[in-house]
């Protein structure tokens, strides 16, 4: 019986989410025995032709060439899972969507005319149908293994879509907002990290993006009470998931 | 005279996307252009208007493989802008966190990206079939590095516990104690890795590039320092822009840098050649055993230098843990002020420079980042020119593979400018 094939693709990104796969040190060789890694350029110079059973896609779409490439990846993939904030919501580079890319290019490059880029950074789902989106900047190792295992077994992954607060409570952490008045996006941020920041005495800054149906309106007065001015509120929602609609709405209101 | 065109899709096992174009004229390599086509991500532009507290988290996202380097250079630059400096246990913790990144990133490059070149496998996983013990040892080392990153930084990729002025929370001595035990085991493993890689077959080659690295008094450069070069210059980070100039070339989205008008190399070979005397005793012994002199200018041997640096990072981490006393506060007080700050640190791939200008409110008005890859690009092209020139009798596939090896010697992180290399050889 031939093993199911796995492919990993990169678009505009930092490589951190695919590195999470290599960071499964204990499971990596075992996984390699259960799937055929058919294309994974970060890790291997061997590329097998498609179609692929599962494709993991990292990164956002920022160039005309990548707009075409993602359609080819979709055609070659039975199941397509996006990994990380870039692929799922446009990533940090989607901050360009709110600015002027021509001006960005001119400020970074002496000859911007050599640079081929789009005015926007968009998630994969804006271009092709996506079977599952895994959140986080970067994704969580355990969630990745659950997701891979699920699709290889032909079922849906069992992952929470609640907020970081639920994880924080489950770990028994002291709430940094209640205890110290530290602003925290935990109440509106998608679960998955295991409440890392509060565990380090820091407020969540939303790197897993918005949870399902976040009540951002209820959080805003708390953030203000914690000492954030309007500009700071605008900035914190405009980070690694800047273009996720629920976060973009908050930051857009605060842009001059 | 034959005209041949050679295209290889994807330079694998580097971080990011690139292509290579070789022009061969009359049996000589005329030009080698490394085209880095990672899509531009405009970090320097989008940092403008952000608060002084934000660059460490934002710039971490330039590279998932060396985020601590980005966080550290950013902190160094912003602390300099605000007139603050870490010392004592906070400085030690920052260095300890960085040791974790060196262990993890070097172990990844050695075992999963670079060693397969020497042993003839497409990747580390395939290599495990014939060299299971070595791959498992490499993964175990990488895991120890990641555990150290998680302990101090909260997360191995894009640590959450780093901030300008120090940390959000600091461990106790007791928190670090189990890590010390683990590092002792890693020290033996790291020495084994040096023995293993030093037995590989290295093509003869010496490069004459100028070298550049950070320098710290009395210890091997990692987390901060001044800048030194093989031409004898030494200058503070603040003078980096006077010496290193970046220019754009049409064939790449990564900028090309030069040092006082000359091509140069940063990274393990430069670091080792300029600072080998500053290694700790265990790493020095491992280097001697591996047959490295006080200098190493053979890019193929960079794998041995990386392995020695892993020994050093483990040794240094143990030393830092032994001397650690929990600081009273997790961070020094920073008062933002108008001004410009410069910061450097030694990413696993080479010196990483950051500069920020702040206004009175502490908002960033200008940012500049010079990653190792753009500094090394001209030197890599030069290596390609010279080395490919010695192998033109190879068939197209073998030549392409060889060129990829030449590139992987330098471990360019193309995401930091952005993972595919197309090789075109034009023979005329
Ligand atoms: S989501 Fe974050 S960690 Fe993942 S690739 Fe994008 S920037 Fe890197
Ligand atoms: S610390 Fe943040 S995530 Fe935890 S309970 Fe409080 S608000 Fe929620
Ligand atoms: S607490 Fe928030 S910001 Fe921190 S890692 Fe989790 S999701 Fe990301």
XYZ file of C-alpha atoms and ligand atoms in Angstrom:
708
model
C 0.000 0.000 0.000
C 1.455 3.385 -0.847
C 1.697 6.045 1.838
C -0.391 9.220 1.628
C 1.604 12.140 0.230
C 2.261 15.408 2.025
C 3.421 18.624 0.392
C 4.462 21.885 2.051
C 4.293 25.162 0.122
C 5.620 28.585 0.951
C 4.333 31.974 -0.077
C 5.183 35.345 1.559
C 6.173 34.381 5.091
C 8.990 33.856 7.529
C 9.243 30.004 7.302
C 8.303 29.773 10.986
C 5.145 27.744 10.496
C 6.775 25.065 8.298
C 9.683 25.030 10.724
C 7.125 23.973 13.326
C 6.872 20.694 11.400
C 10.641 20.164 11.718
C 10.361 21.165 15.351
C 8.260 18.040 16.002
C 11.604 16.378 16.789
C 10.136 13.374 18.547
C 7.458 12.759 15.958
C 9.342 13.725 12.785
C 10.890 10.378 11.910
C 7.727 8.554 12.970
C 5.656 10.864 10.776
C 8.056 10.307 7.905
C 7.243 6.611 8.208
C 3.504 7.253 7.895
C 3.437 9.775 5.068
C 5.462 10.299 1.943
C 6.881 13.803 2.108
C 6.489 14.572 -1.564
C 7.425 18.233 -1.655
C 8.980 20.281 1.125
C 11.614 22.591 -0.251
C 12.742 23.941 3.080
C 13.712 20.420 4.132
C 14.357 18.427 0.970
C 15.701 18.787 -2.546
C 13.513 15.915 -3.699
C 10.218 16.997 -5.249
C 7.765 14.352 -6.410
C 5.062 15.255 -8.916
C 1.488 15.772 -7.667
C -1.282 15.255 -7.001
C -0.796 15.353 -3.230
C -3.094 13.999 -0.532
C -2.500 16.847 1.903
C -0.920 20.223 1.185
C 0.155 22.558 3.952
C 0.336 26.132 2.730
C 2.321 28.795 4.538
C 2.395 32.441 3.632
C 0.180 35.012 1.971
C -0.356 36.069 -1.633
C 1.592 39.214 -2.495
C 2.740 38.850 -6.106
C 1.018 38.160 -9.431
C 3.164 35.020 -9.849
C 1.983 33.690 -6.479
C -1.653 34.338 -7.439
C -1.099 31.862 -10.272
C 0.993 29.426 -8.207
C -1.624 28.989 -5.468
C -4.183 27.908 -8.094
C -1.748 25.245 -9.310
C -1.185 24.080 -5.727
C -4.964 23.840 -5.199
C -5.405 21.791 -8.383
C -2.693 19.399 -7.219
C -4.040 18.971 -3.666
C -6.809 16.748 -2.393
C -6.869 18.530 0.982
C -5.452 22.021 1.430
C -4.688 23.295 4.931
C -3.357 26.780 5.522
C -0.849 27.086 8.356
C -0.392 30.318 10.236
C -1.484 33.903 10.309
C 0.113 34.768 6.945
C -1.796 32.096 5.032
C -4.958 32.500 7.073
C -5.274 36.267 7.346
C -2.511 37.872 5.254
C 0.085 38.083 8.043
C 2.103 41.030 9.193
C 2.763 41.953 5.566
C -0.964 42.744 5.200
C -0.258 46.021 6.950
C 0.445 47.195 3.397
C -3.290 46.842 2.678
C -3.832 49.935 4.776
C -0.944 51.944 3.309
C 0.534 52.827 -0.033
C 2.692 50.003 -1.380
C 4.312 52.184 -4.021
C 5.504 54.454 -1.246
C 6.673 51.439 0.842
C 8.684 50.134 -2.100
C 10.184 53.547 -2.752
C 11.238 53.860 0.879
C 12.932 50.446 0.982
C 14.348 50.133 -2.548
C 16.240 52.701 -4.596
C 14.759 51.324 -7.816
C 11.253 50.172 -6.889
C 10.515 49.504 -10.565
C 12.456 46.226 -10.272
C 10.112 45.009 -7.552
C 7.082 43.001 -8.646
C 4.448 43.059 -5.963
C 0.728 43.456 -5.377
C -0.821 46.330 -3.447
C -2.250 43.813 -0.975
C -1.267 40.766 1.023
C -4.239 38.384 1.045
C -4.991 35.060 2.724
C -5.051 31.867 0.664
C -8.847 31.625 1.034
C -9.213 34.850 -0.957
C -7.882 32.946 -3.986
C -8.838 29.277 -3.714
C -11.101 27.066 -1.558
C -9.387 26.013 1.658
C -10.276 22.865 3.628
C -8.973 23.969 7.010
C -7.222 26.954 8.517
C -4.721 26.520 11.336
C -4.172 29.701 13.335
C -1.166 31.268 14.970
C 1.998 33.206 14.293
C 3.505 30.706 14.481
C 1.157 27.693 14.648
C 1.251 25.428 17.682
C 3.100 22.107 17.284
C 0.394 20.032 19.002
C -2.353 21.585 16.899
C -0.311 20.856 13.761
C 0.090 17.184 14.680
C -3.621 16.904 15.483
C -4.511 18.511 12.158
C -2.150 16.350 10.109
C -3.262 13.209 11.937
C -6.909 14.090 11.354
C -6.613 14.690 7.630
C -4.481 11.610 7.142
C -7.185 9.628 8.945
C -9.850 11.314 6.825
C -11.568 13.198 9.668
C -11.866 16.847 10.694
C -9.353 18.117 13.264
C -10.667 18.506 16.792
C -9.473 21.984 17.747
C -11.098 24.634 19.944
C -12.368 27.880 18.441
C -12.853 29.565 21.798
C -10.643 32.319 23.239
C -7.225 32.361 24.902
C -9.046 33.180 28.172
C -10.457 29.645 28.280
C -6.923 28.239 28.052
C -5.688 30.719 30.603
C -8.408 29.615 33.048
C -7.780 25.956 32.359
C -4.092 26.450 33.221
C -5.079 28.221 36.408
C -3.123 31.362 35.530
C -3.750 34.622 37.295
C -5.440 37.049 34.915
C -2.895 39.776 34.115
C -5.682 42.260 33.445
C -7.452 41.663 36.733
C -4.267 41.394 38.782
C -2.094 44.153 37.272
C -4.247 46.115 34.854
C -2.174 44.803 31.955
C -4.054 45.100 28.651
C -4.734 41.653 27.144
C -6.417 40.577 23.878
C -7.026 37.083 25.303
C -10.823 37.524 25.464
C -11.078 38.020 21.672
C -8.144 35.910 20.465
C -8.438 32.382 19.059
C -7.283 29.626 21.414
C -4.326 27.481 20.464
C -1.157 28.724 22.129
C -2.067 27.512 25.615
C -2.106 31.089 26.962
C 1.620 31.616 26.561
C 1.757 35.325 27.186
C -0.242 35.457 30.400
C 1.946 32.579 31.626
C 4.873 34.989 31.189
C 3.124 37.851 32.860
C 2.350 39.545 29.573
C -0.922 40.496 27.901
C -1.936 38.579 24.796
C -1.273 40.587 21.593
C -3.513 38.494 19.393
C -1.030 36.428 17.381
C -3.607 33.633 16.857
C -6.070 36.113 15.336
C -9.713 36.616 16.214
C -11.715 33.769 17.770
C -15.093 32.843 16.293
C -17.456 35.806 16.922
C -15.172 37.938 19.126
C -16.831 40.594 21.220
C -14.277 43.316 20.558
C -16.756 46.060 21.531
C -16.863 44.734 25.094
C -13.063 44.585 25.314
C -12.320 48.130 24.173
C -13.341 49.929 27.399
C -11.213 47.468 29.402
C -8.189 48.193 27.222
C -8.745 51.911 27.796
C -9.019 51.394 31.543
C -5.709 49.546 31.339
C -4.154 52.715 29.991
C -4.160 52.200 26.236
C -4.919 55.285 24.192
C -6.834 55.041 20.924
C -3.669 54.880 18.812
C -2.271 52.055 20.934
C -5.561 50.139 20.620
C -5.392 50.647 16.847
C -1.813 49.365 16.760
C -2.359 46.245 18.858
C -5.154 45.054 16.577
C -2.956 45.863 13.562
C -0.182 43.308 13.989
C 0.127 39.716 12.804
C -3.532 39.369 11.864
C -4.042 42.964 10.770
C -6.295 42.045 7.847
C -8.534 39.560 9.696
C -11.912 41.349 9.357
C -12.771 41.426 13.080
C -9.386 42.925 13.967
C -9.177 45.184 10.914
C -12.493 46.780 11.883
C -11.081 47.926 15.217
C -7.811 49.243 13.839
C -9.406 50.900 10.804
C -11.635 53.055 13.024
C -8.490 54.360 14.695
C -6.500 55.224 11.609
C -6.256 58.857 10.719
C 31.184 26.396 -28.588
C 27.988 24.853 -27.328
C 25.052 26.783 -25.966
C 23.250 25.059 -23.129
C 20.449 26.219 -20.911
C 20.005 24.577 -17.556
C 17.081 25.100 -15.227
C 16.712 23.494 -11.841
C 13.509 24.182 -9.987
C 13.975 25.036 -6.379
C 17.186 25.473 -4.452
C 16.158 23.320 -1.607
C 17.194 23.416 2.000
C 17.753 27.112 2.329
C 15.248 29.388 3.940
C 13.390 31.413 1.342
C 13.209 31.513 -2.436
C 15.990 32.027 -4.911
C 17.255 31.338 -8.397
C 20.712 31.284 -9.894
C 21.816 32.335 -13.352
C 25.269 31.350 -14.543
C 26.739 32.703 -17.729
C 29.567 30.520 -19.025
C 31.714 32.092 -21.695
C 34.422 30.171 -23.461
C 34.764 27.639 -20.673
C 34.817 30.267 -17.916
C 32.072 31.435 -15.628
C 31.481 34.999 -16.646
C 28.734 35.937 -14.199
C 26.860 34.254 -11.396
C 23.714 36.040 -10.315
C 21.927 34.793 -7.246
C 18.372 35.988 -7.631
C 16.537 36.182 -4.379
C 12.905 36.383 -5.273
C 11.247 36.021 -1.939
C 8.371 38.428 -2.265
C 9.294 41.755 -0.642
C 7.632 42.224 2.724
C 8.563 45.878 3.433
C 9.277 45.534 7.129
C 11.281 48.727 7.341
C 8.384 50.724 5.910
C 5.716 49.165 8.082
C 7.711 49.749 11.276
C 7.226 53.495 10.876
C 4.658 54.835 13.297
C 4.917 51.844 15.643
C 5.796 52.337 19.322
C 9.344 51.712 20.600
C 8.087 48.596 22.372
C 7.016 46.863 19.151
C 10.019 46.145 16.874
C 11.202 43.046 18.800
C 7.897 41.222 18.164
C 7.405 42.591 14.653
C 10.921 42.017 13.311
C 10.965 38.474 14.769
C 8.505 37.696 11.947
C 11.171 38.416 9.332
C 12.647 34.975 9.995
C 11.166 31.981 11.823
C 14.594 30.328 11.994
C 16.437 33.066 13.838
C 13.783 35.233 15.517
C 15.925 35.751 18.627
C 18.563 37.450 16.484
C 15.951 39.902 15.237
C 14.595 40.446 18.709
C 18.074 40.978 20.172
C 19.391 43.352 17.514
C 16.133 45.321 17.789
C 16.410 45.502 21.584
C 20.062 46.508 21.393
C 19.267 49.315 18.944
C 16.253 50.594 20.875
C 18.055 50.438 24.209
C 20.911 52.411 22.643
C 18.408 54.982 21.364
C 16.999 55.370 24.863
C 20.364 55.360 26.632
C 19.885 52.073 28.467
C 21.993 48.942 28.602
C 21.398 45.543 30.165
C 23.935 44.153 32.572
C 24.190 41.416 35.178
C 21.663 38.603 35.103
C 19.396 40.286 32.549
C 22.253 40.475 30.056
C 23.160 36.873 30.915
C 19.585 35.743 30.292
C 19.529 37.431 26.907
C 22.757 35.635 25.981
C 21.368 32.362 27.354
C 18.252 32.703 25.205
C 20.465 33.386 22.190
C 22.539 30.245 22.978
C 19.269 28.320 22.620
C 18.788 29.757 19.134
C 22.374 28.949 18.096
C 22.008 25.339 19.275
C 18.653 24.862 17.599
C 19.344 26.708 14.343
C 22.835 25.236 13.836
C 21.626 21.699 14.676
C 18.856 22.138 12.098
C 21.220 23.385 9.415
C 23.906 20.782 10.105
C 21.640 17.725 10.200
C 18.631 18.467 8.059
C 19.995 20.926 5.500
C 23.752 20.595 5.084
C 24.983 17.078 5.992
C 22.790 15.437 3.310
C 25.002 17.222 0.738
C 28.081 15.431 1.987
C 26.449 12.026 2.310
C 24.433 12.143 -0.906
C 20.842 12.299 0.309
C 18.041 14.656 -0.736
C 17.237 15.482 2.880
C 17.804 14.692 6.527
C 14.798 12.404 6.748
C 16.053 10.232 3.870
C 19.523 10.385 5.427
C 18.075 8.828 8.570
C 17.777 5.548 6.655
C 21.571 5.180 6.588
C 22.533 7.432 9.484
C 19.713 7.067 11.961
C 21.868 7.594 15.025
C 23.359 10.834 13.706
C 19.970 12.234 12.698
C 18.437 11.322 16.027
C 21.355 12.930 17.834
C 20.910 16.063 15.741
C 17.198 16.206 16.459
C 17.884 15.694 20.161
C 20.304 18.626 20.152
C 17.834 20.766 18.291
C 15.244 19.845 20.856
C 17.526 20.918 23.699
C 18.035 24.270 21.960
C 14.291 24.640 21.567
C 13.720 23.692 25.208
C 16.091 26.464 26.262
C 14.282 28.909 23.959
C 10.957 27.858 25.452
C 12.197 28.097 28.997
C 13.536 31.638 28.692
C 11.522 32.926 25.736
C 8.174 31.197 26.215
C 8.192 29.812 22.660
C 10.899 28.459 20.310
C 9.631 30.318 17.227
C 8.902 33.983 17.890
C 9.489 34.001 21.651
C 6.888 36.032 23.553
C 8.928 36.856 26.639
C 11.438 39.320 25.119
C 11.099 43.047 25.458
C 13.178 46.165 25.156
C 14.986 46.398 28.476
C 14.833 42.681 29.258
C 11.950 40.266 29.748
C 8.348 40.065 30.926
C 9.187 37.331 33.431
C 12.462 35.861 34.636
C 13.178 32.311 35.758
C 14.443 31.344 39.189
C 17.655 29.375 39.708
C 15.509 26.334 40.418
C 13.723 26.779 37.068
C 17.071 26.584 35.300
C 18.498 23.616 37.229
C 16.942 20.800 35.150
C 18.127 22.590 31.996
C 21.691 22.454 33.258
C 21.497 18.650 33.489
C 20.096 18.466 29.993
C 22.829 20.713 28.622
C 25.520 18.469 30.120
C 24.154 15.620 28.014
C 23.974 17.942 25.008
C 27.636 18.827 25.438
C 28.632 15.204 24.812
C 26.276 15.018 21.853
C 27.639 18.251 20.400
C 31.222 16.949 20.647
C 30.107 13.789 18.840
C 28.650 15.942 16.072
C 31.976 17.729 15.603
C 33.743 14.343 15.271
C 31.103 13.147 12.824
C 31.135 16.149 10.475
C 34.899 16.585 10.592
C 35.192 13.178 8.892
C 33.259 14.336 5.807
C 35.001 14.821 2.485
C 35.663 18.521 1.885
C 36.476 19.925 -1.528
C 39.620 22.074 -1.388
C 38.733 25.706 -1.550
C 39.759 28.853 0.269
C 37.998 32.168 -0.047
C 39.755 35.506 0.135
C 36.767 37.654 1.097
C 37.128 40.272 3.793
C 35.512 39.052 6.987
C 33.219 40.877 9.399
C 31.803 39.931 12.767
C 30.854 41.315 16.130
C 33.462 41.416 18.884
C 32.944 41.260 22.604
C 35.756 41.608 25.079
C 36.860 38.263 26.453
C 34.187 36.071 24.915
C 32.968 34.730 21.620
C 30.512 37.194 20.010
C 26.817 36.328 20.268
C 24.404 38.875 21.586
C 26.133 42.235 21.186
C 29.429 43.988 20.680
C 31.399 46.218 18.391
C 32.113 45.333 14.765
C 35.520 44.040 13.620
C 36.862 43.180 10.186
C 39.764 41.132 8.834
C 41.265 44.366 7.508
C 41.838 45.455 11.098
C 38.965 47.911 11.472
C 36.963 47.995 14.679
C 33.996 50.312 15.104
C 30.846 50.627 17.224
C 27.471 49.569 15.811
C 26.667 53.257 15.367
C 29.328 53.506 12.638
C 28.078 50.472 10.707
C 26.334 52.622 8.077
C 29.567 54.482 7.378
C 31.316 51.245 6.468
C 28.618 49.013 5.087
C 26.643 50.291 2.131
C 23.714 48.446 0.593
C 22.785 48.835 -3.018
C 19.998 47.354 -5.027
C 20.737 45.055 -7.956
C 18.101 44.454 -10.608
C 18.194 40.662 -10.282
C 17.208 40.383 -6.624
C 14.802 41.635 -3.967
C 17.644 41.338 -1.439
C 20.005 44.276 -1.370
C 23.755 43.760 -1.915
C 26.074 45.150 0.745
C 29.741 46.092 0.575
C 32.261 46.857 3.330
C 34.293 49.952 2.616
C 33.627 49.314 -1.048
C 34.690 45.667 -0.921
C 32.983 42.288 -1.019
C 32.894 40.566 2.350
C 31.618 37.631 4.328
C 29.826 37.445 7.655
C 28.671 34.271 9.456
C 30.373 31.239 10.994
C 33.605 31.406 8.935
C 34.050 35.100 9.679
C 33.085 34.742 13.305
C 35.432 31.815 13.854
C 38.369 33.275 11.955
C 38.178 36.565 13.829
C 37.405 35.151 17.284
C 38.588 31.547 17.610
C 40.838 32.515 20.520
C 37.735 33.508 22.472
C 36.018 30.119 22.350
C 35.579 28.268 25.624
C 37.951 25.432 26.500
C 35.673 22.578 25.426
C 34.881 24.189 22.048
C 38.571 25.011 21.488
C 39.512 21.418 22.125
C 36.764 20.195 19.795
C 37.989 22.592 17.074
C 41.575 21.373 17.434
C 40.453 17.751 17.329
C 38.501 18.511 14.146
C 41.632 19.906 12.521
C 40.479 23.515 12.373
C 43.290 26.058 12.719
C 42.776 29.448 14.260
C 41.144 30.452 10.948
C 38.858 28.629 8.555
C 38.293 29.980 5.046
C 36.932 26.882 3.333
C 33.169 27.417 2.963
C 32.569 23.633 2.747
C 34.009 23.336 6.239
C 31.455 25.792 7.579
C 29.581 22.696 8.794
C 32.504 21.918 11.117
C 32.605 25.493 12.359
C 28.866 25.383 13.044
C 29.324 22.150 14.984
C 32.090 23.767 17.058
C 29.815 26.737 17.674
C 27.136 24.382 18.980
C 29.678 23.023 21.473
C 30.450 26.609 22.434
C 26.804 27.591 22.815
C 26.134 24.584 25.060
C 29.269 25.251 27.099
C 28.408 28.922 27.425
C 24.804 28.163 28.405
C 26.029 25.944 31.243
C 28.406 28.681 32.382
C 25.622 31.287 32.308
C 23.268 29.070 34.274
C 25.953 28.378 36.883
C 26.476 32.111 37.441
C 22.798 33.093 37.389
C 21.059 34.869 40.235
C 17.455 35.862 39.646
C 17.311 39.649 39.060
C 15.030 41.821 41.208
C 13.160 43.114 38.181
C 12.463 41.400 34.844
C 13.467 44.489 32.870
C 15.347 47.760 33.278
C 13.293 50.911 33.194
C 13.296 52.520 29.736
C 12.278 56.087 29.096
C 11.825 56.615 25.385
C 13.343 59.756 23.918
C 13.948 61.265 20.517
C 17.075 59.940 18.821
C 18.625 57.189 16.779
C 19.980 53.872 18.077
C 22.037 51.188 16.366
C 22.315 47.534 17.414
C 24.117 44.427 16.236
C 24.160 40.788 17.250
C 25.464 37.554 15.725
C 22.586 35.656 14.132
C 23.555 32.017 13.432
C 24.009 33.152 9.796
C 26.017 36.284 10.555
C 25.936 39.805 11.845
C 22.501 41.408 11.934
C 22.294 45.200 12.146
C 19.231 47.249 13.148
C 18.753 51.019 13.358
C 15.735 52.921 14.655
C 14.959 56.589 14.895
C 12.389 57.537 17.534
C 10.465 60.772 18.043
C 9.798 62.318 21.497
C 6.682 60.164 21.906
C 8.763 57.037 21.338
C 7.280 56.283 17.915
C 9.553 54.897 15.197
C 10.085 57.407 12.403
C 12.686 55.405 10.470
C 14.019 51.836 10.593
C 16.834 50.054 8.770
C 17.688 46.338 8.942
C 20.730 44.748 7.297
C 20.428 40.933 7.493
C 23.340 38.534 6.955
C 22.009 37.260 3.634
C 22.224 40.602 1.905
C 25.709 41.108 3.313
C 26.838 37.712 2.005
C 25.149 37.767 -1.369
C 28.110 39.191 -3.294
C 30.506 36.756 -1.613
C 28.216 33.805 -2.433
C 28.090 34.896 -6.079
C 31.859 35.138 -6.110
C 32.168 31.612 -4.613
C 29.774 30.370 -7.274
C 31.807 31.960 -10.037
C 35.047 30.452 -8.822
C 33.760 27.052 -7.765
C 31.437 26.421 -10.693
C 34.388 27.338 -12.905
C 36.297 24.331 -11.591
C 33.407 21.937 -12.372
C 32.251 22.923 -15.840
C 32.980 19.391 -17.047
C 30.047 18.198 -14.952
C 26.735 17.444 -16.600
C 23.904 19.881 -16.050
C 22.256 18.084 -13.148
C 25.494 17.487 -11.289
C 26.603 21.088 -11.815
C 23.305 22.386 -10.504
C 23.589 20.182 -7.428
C 27.112 21.397 -6.839
C 26.037 25.040 -7.085
C 23.302 24.413 -4.570
C 25.925 23.000 -2.218
C 28.031 26.117 -2.642
C 25.011 28.199 -1.679
C 24.021 25.995 1.266
C 27.531 26.320 2.682
C 26.490 29.833 3.556
C 23.035 28.894 4.815
C 21.448 31.962 3.312
C 18.181 32.790 4.922
C 16.280 33.940 1.921
C 13.182 34.696 3.972
C 15.071 37.464 5.581
C 15.226 39.184 2.199
C 12.555 35.589 1.350
C 12.865 28.963 -1.171
C 13.154 28.038 -4.616
C 16.224 28.241 -6.775
C 16.014 28.084 -10.502
C 19.409 27.506 -12.002
C 19.926 28.713 -15.505
C 23.296 28.056 -17.083
C 23.894 29.892 -20.273
C 26.917 28.431 -22.016
C 28.181 30.367 -24.960
S 2.271 33.156 10.342
Fe 3.943 34.088 11.480
S 5.267 32.359 11.954
Fe 3.897 31.654 10.329
S 5.024 32.116 8.467
Fe 3.754 33.897 8.875
S 5.086 35.270 10.001
Fe 6.016 33.263 10.087
S -4.815 37.141 31.280
Fe -5.726 37.615 29.314
S -6.194 35.601 28.449
Fe -5.880 35.293 30.638
S -7.913 35.477 31.531
Fe -6.977 37.478 31.628
S -7.712 38.513 29.803
Fe -8.029 36.329 29.477
S -1.227 34.727 24.348
Fe -1.910 35.729 22.502
S -0.138 36.760 21.658
Fe 0.590 35.341 23.207
S 1.118 33.523 22.053
Fe -0.998 33.263 22.731
S -2.264 34.080 21.042
Fe -0.164 34.779 20.729
